[in-house]
Amino acid sequence: MIKMSSFRYFLILISIVVCLSFTAFAQKRDNLTDKEDLQVREAQELDLRLQAYIKIIDRRLLAINNSNAAQDKQIQKDIDLWGDIRTGSSNDLYWDIQKTLDEAIQKLDDIAERDTKNPLFSRAVHLLDDACKKWLPQFKAGLSKTSDEKEKGLILASIEYCDQIIEAAAKVPKEEKKKKN
């Protein structure tokens, strides 16, 4: 059991090194389109900003998993606000996902350092937690489909981020829903 745990950490370390080298040399694009960036900047409340990040990652996964994603009804409905669905190689799209997850985590970390009593903090953490639980099977499926080492590293980094989010969310109490009178 110890060997398996050590092996897992070794794989994670390797994936992070691959991601860093990949981003340092191969990535020259932003992880967000101009319209997506505008949506993130306009979402000033923490939970709304996390919802924007979640939508962006959902759109990237749709692009990876569906070759006709641009024709998707929801994509067409959202085109004015969110723009066309992002295109690129699966490496590019997984890089976008990993970078967007990193931004979401940084936003939560910033708030955690300053104001964990903020009621939006709990809501935002659990929104991201729910999304990660939805994304993990898709990441694992992508991992099993690819033979590209860079892509594997990006997917493994996203899986690790999701695992960290799920673990952290277990320590954050869920907000109590208000009862209607």
mmCIF file of C-alpha atoms in Angstrom:
data_model
loop_
_atom_site.group_PDB
_atom_site.id
_atom_site.type_symbol
_atom_site.label_atom_id
_atom_site.label_comp_id
_atom_site.label_asym_id
_atom_site.label_seq_id
_atom_site.Cartn_x
_atom_site.Cartn_y
_atom_site.Cartn_z
ATOM 1 C CA MET A 1 0.000 0.000 0.000
ATOM 2 C CA ILE A 2 2.851 2.376 0.750
ATOM 3 C CA LYS A 3 4.392 1.679 -2.639
ATOM 4 C CA MET A 4 1.129 2.528 -4.411
ATOM 5 C CA SER A 5 0.838 5.775 -2.489
ATOM 6 C CA SER A 6 4.442 6.681 -3.299
ATOM 7 C CA PHE A 7 3.849 5.775 -6.917
ATOM 8 C CA ARG A 8 0.791 8.028 -7.065
ATOM 9 C CA TYR A 9 2.738 10.961 -5.657
ATOM 10 C CA PHE A 10 5.519 10.256 -8.132
ATOM 11 C CA LEU A 11 2.996 10.386 -10.996
ATOM 12 C CA ILE A 12 1.564 13.636 -9.682
ATOM 13 C CA LEU A 13 5.022 15.147 -9.395
ATOM 14 C CA ILE A 14 5.872 14.081 -12.936
ATOM 15 C CA SER A 15 2.583 15.497 -14.239
ATOM 16 C CA ILE A 16 3.240 18.841 -12.573
ATOM 17 C CA VAL A 17 6.725 18.997 -14.077
ATOM 18 C CA VAL A 18 5.300 18.148 -17.498
ATOM 19 C CA CYS A 19 2.592 20.806 -17.080
ATOM 20 C CA LEU A 20 5.060 23.464 -16.073
ATOM 21 C CA SER A 21 7.400 22.687 -18.932
ATOM 22 C CA PHE A 22 4.478 22.515 -21.328
ATOM 23 C CA THR A 23 3.096 25.869 -20.236
ATOM 24 C CA ALA A 24 6.514 27.487 -20.266
ATOM 25 C CA PHE A 25 7.341 26.501 -23.844
ATOM 26 C CA ALA A 26 4.151 25.652 -25.693
ATOM 27 C CA GLN A 27 1.393 27.917 -24.450
ATOM 28 C CA LYS A 28 1.148 31.346 -25.953
ATOM 29 C CA ARG A 29 -2.591 31.816 -25.572
ATOM 30 C CA ASP A 30 -4.836 32.884 -22.739
ATOM 31 C CA ASN A 31 -6.982 30.238 -21.126
ATOM 32 C CA LEU A 32 -10.061 32.454 -21.525
ATOM 33 C CA THR A 33 -11.557 34.042 -24.598
ATOM 34 C CA ASP A 34 -12.234 37.779 -24.476
ATOM 35 C CA LYS A 35 -15.943 37.237 -23.821
ATOM 36 C CA GLU A 36 -15.266 34.645 -21.125
ATOM 37 C CA ASP A 37 -12.795 36.986 -19.472
ATOM 38 C CA LEU A 38 -15.437 39.711 -19.493
ATOM 39 C CA GLN A 39 -17.960 37.353 -17.857
ATOM 40 C CA VAL A 40 -15.448 36.479 -15.121
ATOM 41 C CA ARG A 41 -14.589 40.131 -14.479
ATOM 42 C CA GLU A 42 -18.270 41.143 -14.350
ATOM 43 C CA ALA A 43 -19.033 38.370 -11.845
ATOM 44 C CA GLN A 44 -17.968 40.324 -8.760
ATOM 45 C CA GLU A 45 -19.618 38.091 -6.157
ATOM 46 C CA LEU A 46 -17.525 35.047 -5.279
ATOM 47 C CA ASP A 47 -20.201 32.460 -6.047
ATOM 48 C CA LEU A 48 -20.983 34.087 -9.403
ATOM 49 C CA ARG A 49 -17.310 34.170 -10.329
ATOM 50 C CA LEU A 50 -16.968 30.464 -9.479
ATOM 51 C CA GLN A 51 -20.061 29.738 -11.570
ATOM 52 C CA ALA A 52 -18.363 31.528 -14.479
ATOM 53 C CA TYR A 53 -15.218 29.406 -14.083
ATOM 54 C CA ILE A 54 -17.375 26.280 -13.906
ATOM 55 C CA LYS A 55 -19.204 27.209 -17.097
ATOM 56 C CA ILE A 56 -15.896 27.825 -18.878
ATOM 57 C CA ILE A 57 -14.580 24.396 -17.891
ATOM 58 C CA ASP A 58 -17.887 22.782 -18.885
ATOM 59 C CA ARG A 59 -17.551 24.427 -22.303
ATOM 60 C CA ARG A 60 -13.976 23.118 -22.706
ATOM 61 C CA LEU A 61 -15.026 19.594 -21.783
ATOM 62 C CA LEU A 62 -17.905 19.811 -24.251
ATOM 63 C CA ALA A 63 -15.446 20.850 -26.962
ATOM 64 C CA ILE A 64 -13.169 17.924 -26.100
ATOM 65 C CA ASN A 65 -15.927 15.324 -25.906
ATOM 66 C CA ASN A 66 -18.204 16.472 -28.741
ATOM 67 C CA SER A 67 -16.910 17.241 -32.215
ATOM 68 C CA ASN A 68 -20.192 19.052 -32.954
ATOM 69 C CA ALA A 69 -20.050 21.150 -29.779
ATOM 70 C CA ALA A 70 -20.386 24.404 -31.724
ATOM 71 C CA GLN A 71 -23.869 23.269 -32.756
ATOM 72 C CA ASP A 72 -24.947 22.513 -29.192
ATOM 73 C CA LYS A 73 -28.203 24.306 -28.304
ATOM 74 C CA GLN A 74 -26.844 25.787 -25.072
ATOM 75 C CA ILE A 75 -23.690 27.010 -26.820
ATOM 76 C CA GLN A 76 -25.807 28.688 -29.484
ATOM 77 C CA LYS A 77 -28.037 30.230 -26.813
ATOM 78 C CA ASP A 78 -25.023 31.593 -24.898
ATOM 79 C CA ILE A 79 -23.032 32.795 -27.899
ATOM 80 C CA ASP A 80 -23.731 36.514 -27.350
ATOM 81 C CA LEU A 81 -22.538 36.455 -23.743
ATOM 82 C CA TRP A 82 -19.871 33.750 -23.853
ATOM 83 C CA GLY A 83 -18.780 33.752 -27.485
ATOM 84 C CA ASP A 84 -18.076 30.826 -29.757
ATOM 85 C CA ILE A 85 -16.929 27.628 -28.141
ATOM 86 C CA ARG A 86 -13.161 27.533 -27.772
ATOM 87 C CA THR A 87 -11.360 25.496 -30.388
ATOM 88 C CA GLY A 88 -7.941 23.948 -30.387
ATOM 89 C CA SER A 89 -6.240 20.659 -29.787
ATOM 90 C CA SER A 90 -7.237 18.605 -26.782
ATOM 91 C CA ASN A 91 -3.854 19.634 -25.303
ATOM 92 C CA ASP A 92 -4.875 23.291 -25.652
ATOM 93 C CA LEU A 93 -8.296 22.678 -24.143
ATOM 94 C CA TYR A 94 -6.940 20.643 -21.220
ATOM 95 C CA TRP A 95 -4.394 23.418 -20.616
ATOM 96 C CA ASP A 96 -7.284 25.911 -20.507
ATOM 97 C CA ILE A 97 -9.093 23.688 -18.003
ATOM 98 C CA GLN A 98 -6.058 23.253 -15.764
ATOM 99 C CA LYS A 99 -5.328 26.990 -15.804
ATOM 100 C CA THR A 100 -8.975 27.900 -15.132
ATOM 101 C CA LEU A 101 -9.144 25.457 -12.217
ATOM 102 C CA ASP A 102 -5.980 27.025 -10.856
ATOM 103 C CA GLU A 103 -7.538 30.505 -11.086
ATOM 104 C CA ALA A 104 -10.684 29.299 -9.289
ATOM 105 C CA ILE A 105 -8.595 27.767 -6.498
ATOM 106 C CA GLN A 106 -6.538 30.946 -6.167
ATOM 107 C CA LYS A 107 -9.721 33.001 -5.871
ATOM 108 C CA LEU A 108 -10.990 30.714 -3.093
ATOM 109 C CA ASP A 109 -7.601 30.796 -1.348
ATOM 110 C CA ASP A 110 -7.596 34.602 -1.423
ATOM 111 C CA ILE A 111 -11.006 34.719 0.255
ATOM 112 C CA ALA A 112 -10.063 31.958 2.722
ATOM 113 C CA GLU A 113 -7.108 34.038 3.903
ATOM 114 C CA ARG A 114 -9.246 37.125 4.414
ATOM 115 C CA ASP A 115 -12.836 36.138 5.189
ATOM 116 C CA THR A 116 -13.925 32.508 5.649
ATOM 117 C CA LYS A 117 -17.001 33.759 7.512
ATOM 118 C CA ASN A 118 -18.272 35.209 4.242
ATOM 119 C CA PRO A 119 -21.477 33.221 3.491
ATOM 120 C CA LEU A 120 -20.550 33.172 -0.196
ATOM 121 C CA PHE A 121 -17.320 31.316 0.601
ATOM 122 C CA SER A 122 -19.125 28.148 1.650
ATOM 123 C CA ARG A 123 -21.479 28.335 -1.316
ATOM 124 C CA ALA A 124 -18.598 28.868 -3.757
ATOM 125 C CA VAL A 125 -16.528 26.011 -2.325
ATOM 126 C CA HIS A 126 -19.449 23.616 -2.622
ATOM 127 C CA LEU A 127 -20.310 24.786 -6.138
ATOM 128 C CA LEU A 128 -16.768 23.949 -7.207
ATOM 129 C CA ASP A 129 -16.869 20.703 -5.209
ATOM 130 C CA ASP A 130 -20.027 19.584 -7.041
ATOM 131 C CA ALA A 131 -18.495 20.523 -10.392
ATOM 132 C CA CYS A 132 -15.295 18.603 -9.617
ATOM 133 C CA LYS A 133 -17.307 15.499 -8.781
ATOM 134 C CA LYS A 134 -18.988 15.863 -12.181
ATOM 135 C CA TRP A 135 -15.682 16.446 -14.020
ATOM 136 C CA LEU A 136 -13.580 13.677 -12.470
ATOM 137 C CA PRO A 137 -15.116 10.855 -14.554
ATOM 138 C CA GLN A 138 -14.590 12.931 -17.699
ATOM 139 C CA PHE A 139 -10.955 13.597 -16.789
ATOM 140 C CA LYS A 140 -10.372 9.910 -16.066
ATOM 141 C CA ALA A 141 -11.974 8.956 -19.385
ATOM 142 C CA GLY A 142 -9.744 11.482 -21.164
ATOM 143 C CA LEU A 143 -6.717 10.088 -19.379
ATOM 144 C CA SER A 144 -7.487 6.566 -20.547
ATOM 145 C CA LYS A 145 -8.006 7.733 -24.163
ATOM 146 C CA THR A 146 -4.783 9.665 -24.659
ATOM 147 C CA SER A 147 -1.251 8.467 -25.210
ATOM 148 C CA ASP A 148 0.172 11.998 -25.322
ATOM 149 C CA GLU A 149 2.364 12.569 -22.257
ATOM 150 C CA LYS A 150 1.750 16.321 -22.132
ATOM 151 C CA GLU A 151 -1.971 15.793 -22.246
ATOM 152 C CA LYS A 152 -1.747 13.145 -19.530
ATOM 153 C CA GLY A 153 0.162 15.594 -17.363
ATOM 154 C CA LEU A 154 -2.481 18.276 -17.835
ATOM 155 C CA ILE A 155 -5.292 15.848 -17.058
ATOM 156 C CA LEU A 156 -3.482 14.475 -14.000
ATOM 157 C CA ALA A 157 -2.958 18.022 -12.719
ATOM 158 C CA SER A 158 -6.687 18.731 -13.151
ATOM 159 C CA ILE A 159 -7.556 15.500 -11.357
ATOM 160 C CA GLU A 160 -5.234 16.484 -8.514
ATOM 161 C CA TYR A 161 -6.846 19.927 -8.298
ATOM 162 C CA CYS A 162 -10.285 18.314 -8.151
ATOM 163 C CA ASP A 163 -9.158 15.906 -5.448
ATOM 164 C CA GLN A 164 -7.819 18.829 -3.420
ATOM 165 C CA ILE A 165 -11.068 20.765 -3.845
ATOM 166 C CA ILE A 166 -13.195 17.780 -2.816
ATOM 167 C CA GLU A 167 -10.993 17.176 0.228
ATOM 168 C CA ALA A 168 -11.115 20.840 1.262
ATOM 169 C CA ALA A 169 -14.876 21.085 0.705
ATOM 170 C CA ALA A 170 -15.426 18.238 3.161
ATOM 171 C CA LYS A 171 -14.026 20.563 5.855
ATOM 172 C CA VAL A 172 -16.237 23.533 4.938
ATOM 173 C CA PRO A 173 -19.780 23.426 6.331
ATOM 174 C CA LYS A 174 -22.505 23.812 3.744
ATOM 175 C CA GLU A 175 -24.619 26.897 3.963
ATOM 176 C CA GLU A 176 -27.995 26.358 5.529
ATOM 177 C CA LYS A 177 -30.836 26.826 3.111
ATOM 178 C CA LYS A 178 -33.403 29.315 4.238
ATOM 179 C CA LYS A 179 -36.823 27.880 4.878
ATOM 180 C CA LYS A 180 -39.785 29.509 3.223
ATOM 181 C CA ASN A 181 -42.479 30.632 5.623
#
